[in-house]
Coordinates of N, CA and C in Angstrom, one line a residue:
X1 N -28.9 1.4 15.2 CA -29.6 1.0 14.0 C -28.5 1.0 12.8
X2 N -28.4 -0.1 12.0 CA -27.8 -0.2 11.0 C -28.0 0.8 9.7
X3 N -26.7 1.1 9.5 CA -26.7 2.5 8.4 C -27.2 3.7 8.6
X4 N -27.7 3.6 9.7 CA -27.7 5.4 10.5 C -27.1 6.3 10.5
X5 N -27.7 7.4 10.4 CA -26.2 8.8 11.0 C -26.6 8.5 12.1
X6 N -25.4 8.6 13.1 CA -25.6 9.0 14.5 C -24.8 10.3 14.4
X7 N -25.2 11.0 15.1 CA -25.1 12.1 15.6 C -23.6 12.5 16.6
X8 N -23.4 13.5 16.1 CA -21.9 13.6 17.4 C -21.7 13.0 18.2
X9 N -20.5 12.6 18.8 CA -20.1 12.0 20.2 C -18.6 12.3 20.3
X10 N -18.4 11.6 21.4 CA -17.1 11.8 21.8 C -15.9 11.0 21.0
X11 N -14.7 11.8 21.3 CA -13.7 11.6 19.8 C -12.8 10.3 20.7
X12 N -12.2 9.8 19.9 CA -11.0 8.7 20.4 C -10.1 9.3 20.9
X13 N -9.5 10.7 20.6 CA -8.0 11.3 20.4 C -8.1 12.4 21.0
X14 N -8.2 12.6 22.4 CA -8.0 14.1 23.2 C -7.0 15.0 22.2
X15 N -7.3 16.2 22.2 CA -6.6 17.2 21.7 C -5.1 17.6 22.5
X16 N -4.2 17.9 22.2 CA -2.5 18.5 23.0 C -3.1 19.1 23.6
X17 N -4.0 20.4 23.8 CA -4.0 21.6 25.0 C -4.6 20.5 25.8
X18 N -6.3 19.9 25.3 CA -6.7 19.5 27.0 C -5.3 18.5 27.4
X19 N -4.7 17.8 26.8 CA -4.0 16.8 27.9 C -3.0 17.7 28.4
X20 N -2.2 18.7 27.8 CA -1.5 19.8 28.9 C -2.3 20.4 29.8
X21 N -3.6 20.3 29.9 CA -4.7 21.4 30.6 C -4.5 19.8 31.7
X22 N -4.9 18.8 31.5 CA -4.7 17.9 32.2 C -3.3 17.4 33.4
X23 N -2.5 17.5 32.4 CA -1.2 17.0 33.0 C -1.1 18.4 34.1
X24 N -1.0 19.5 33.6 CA -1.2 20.5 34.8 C -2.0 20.7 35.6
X25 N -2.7 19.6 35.8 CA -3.8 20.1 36.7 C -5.3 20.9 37.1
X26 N -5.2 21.3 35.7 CA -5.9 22.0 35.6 C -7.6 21.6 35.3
X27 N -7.8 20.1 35.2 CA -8.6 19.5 34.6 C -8.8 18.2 34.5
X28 N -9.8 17.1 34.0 CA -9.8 16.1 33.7 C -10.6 15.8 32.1
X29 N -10.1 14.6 31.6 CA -10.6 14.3 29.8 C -11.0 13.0 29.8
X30 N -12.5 12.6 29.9 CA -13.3 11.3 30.0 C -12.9 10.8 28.3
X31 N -12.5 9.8 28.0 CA -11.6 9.3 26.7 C -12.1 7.7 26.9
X32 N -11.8 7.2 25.5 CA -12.0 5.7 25.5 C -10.4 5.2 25.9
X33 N -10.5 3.5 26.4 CA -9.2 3.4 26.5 C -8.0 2.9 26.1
X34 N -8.7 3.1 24.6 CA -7.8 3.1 23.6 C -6.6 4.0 23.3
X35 N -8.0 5.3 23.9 CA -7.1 6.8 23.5 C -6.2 6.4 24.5
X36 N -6.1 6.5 25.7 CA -5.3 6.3 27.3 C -3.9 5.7 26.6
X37 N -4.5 4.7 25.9 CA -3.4 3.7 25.8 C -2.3 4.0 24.7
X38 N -3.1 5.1 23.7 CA -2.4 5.0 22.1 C -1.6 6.3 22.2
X39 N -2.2 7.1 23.2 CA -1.6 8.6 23.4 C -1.3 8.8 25.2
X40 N -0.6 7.2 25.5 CA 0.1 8.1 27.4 C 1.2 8.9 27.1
X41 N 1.0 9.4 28.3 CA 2.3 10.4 28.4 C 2.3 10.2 30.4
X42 N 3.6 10.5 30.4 CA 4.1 9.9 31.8 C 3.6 11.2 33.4
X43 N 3.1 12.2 32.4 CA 2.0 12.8 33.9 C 0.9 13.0 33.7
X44 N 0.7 11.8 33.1 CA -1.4 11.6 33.1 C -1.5 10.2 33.2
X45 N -2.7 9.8 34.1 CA -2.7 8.6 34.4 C -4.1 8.6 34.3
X46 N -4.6 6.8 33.3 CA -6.2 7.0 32.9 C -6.7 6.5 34.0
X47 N -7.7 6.9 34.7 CA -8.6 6.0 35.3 C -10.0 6.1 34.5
X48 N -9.8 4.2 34.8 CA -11.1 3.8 34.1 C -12.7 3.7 34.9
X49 N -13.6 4.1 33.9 CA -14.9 3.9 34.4 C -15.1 2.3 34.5
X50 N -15.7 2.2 35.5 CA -16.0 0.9 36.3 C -17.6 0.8 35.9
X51 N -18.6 1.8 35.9 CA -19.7 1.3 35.8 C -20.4 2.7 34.8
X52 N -19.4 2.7 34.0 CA -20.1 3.9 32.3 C -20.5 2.5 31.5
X53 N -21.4 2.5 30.4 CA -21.3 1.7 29.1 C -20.3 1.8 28.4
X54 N -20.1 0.8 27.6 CA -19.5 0.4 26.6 C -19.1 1.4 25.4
X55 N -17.9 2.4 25.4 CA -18.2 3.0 24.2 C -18.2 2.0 22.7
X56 N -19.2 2.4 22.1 CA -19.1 1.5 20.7 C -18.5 2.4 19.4
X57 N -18.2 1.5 18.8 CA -17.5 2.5 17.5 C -18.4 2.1 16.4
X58 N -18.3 2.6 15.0 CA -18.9 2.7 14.0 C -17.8 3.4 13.3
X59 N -17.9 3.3 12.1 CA -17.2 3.5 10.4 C -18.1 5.0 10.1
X60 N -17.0 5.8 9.1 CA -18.0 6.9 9.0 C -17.5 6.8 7.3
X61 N -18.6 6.9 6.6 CA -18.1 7.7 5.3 C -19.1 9.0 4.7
X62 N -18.5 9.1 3.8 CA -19.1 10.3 3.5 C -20.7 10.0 3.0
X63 N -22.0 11.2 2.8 CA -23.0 10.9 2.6 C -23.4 10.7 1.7
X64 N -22.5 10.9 0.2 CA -22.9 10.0 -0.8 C -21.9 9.4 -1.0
X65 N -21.8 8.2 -0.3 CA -20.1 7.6 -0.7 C -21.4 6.0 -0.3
X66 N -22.4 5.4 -0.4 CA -23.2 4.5 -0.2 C -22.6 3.9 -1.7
X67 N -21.9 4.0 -1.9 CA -21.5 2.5 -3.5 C -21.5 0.7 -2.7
X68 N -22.2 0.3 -3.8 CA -21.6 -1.6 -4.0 C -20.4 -1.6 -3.3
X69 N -19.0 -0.4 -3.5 CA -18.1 -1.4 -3.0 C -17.9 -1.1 -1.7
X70 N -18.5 -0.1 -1.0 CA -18.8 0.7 0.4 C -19.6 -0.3 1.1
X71 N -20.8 -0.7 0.4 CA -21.8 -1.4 1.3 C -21.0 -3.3 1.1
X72 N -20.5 -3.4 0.5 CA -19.1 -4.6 0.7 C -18.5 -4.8 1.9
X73 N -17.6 -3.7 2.0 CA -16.7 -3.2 2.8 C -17.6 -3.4 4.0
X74 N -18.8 -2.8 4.6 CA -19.0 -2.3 5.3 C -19.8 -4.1 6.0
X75 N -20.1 -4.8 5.4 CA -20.7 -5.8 5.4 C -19.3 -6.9 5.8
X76 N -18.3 -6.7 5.1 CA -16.8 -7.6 5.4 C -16.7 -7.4 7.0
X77 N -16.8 -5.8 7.3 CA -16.7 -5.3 8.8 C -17.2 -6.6 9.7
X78 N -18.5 -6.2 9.3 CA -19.6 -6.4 10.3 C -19.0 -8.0 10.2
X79 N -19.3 -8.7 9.8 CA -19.1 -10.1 9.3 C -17.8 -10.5 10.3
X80 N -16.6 -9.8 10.2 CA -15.5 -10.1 10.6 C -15.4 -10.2 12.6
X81 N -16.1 -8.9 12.4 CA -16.3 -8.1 13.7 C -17.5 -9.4 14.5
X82 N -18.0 -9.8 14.1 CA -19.5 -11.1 14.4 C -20.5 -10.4 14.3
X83 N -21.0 -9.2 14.3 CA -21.9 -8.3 14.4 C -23.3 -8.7 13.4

């Protein structure tokens, strides 16, 4: 829904411990594959979901930050994006 809060979700940017908790073995970190891509390191290897949904993104500002030149901004997005 347009201009929603949505609610928590999962972050773009694994944290340094889990991906050491990872690289050693210790674990695995379900990530978009952006993150995979923007933060490899050569003893973690992403495998991708084949049949999860689409993570989607959204813009976050603050909750009284709704100004003319926010809802601009936010409208250039969408526009640009085809949305």
């Amino acid at each position: 829904m347009e201009g929603a809060v949505q609610g928590a979700g999962p972050g773009d940017r694994p944290e340094p411990e889990v991906l050491a908790l990872v690289a050693a073995g210790k674990g695995v970190c379900p990530t978009c594959a952006r993150a995979a891509h923007n933060y490899a390191r050569p003893d973690i290897v992403p495998v991708p979901f084949r049949d999860a949904p689409v993570v989607e993104y959204g813009l976050l500002r603050s909750a009284t930050g709704n100004t003319p030149k926010v809802r601009a901004f936010v409208r250039t997005v969408l526009e640009t994006a085809g949305i």
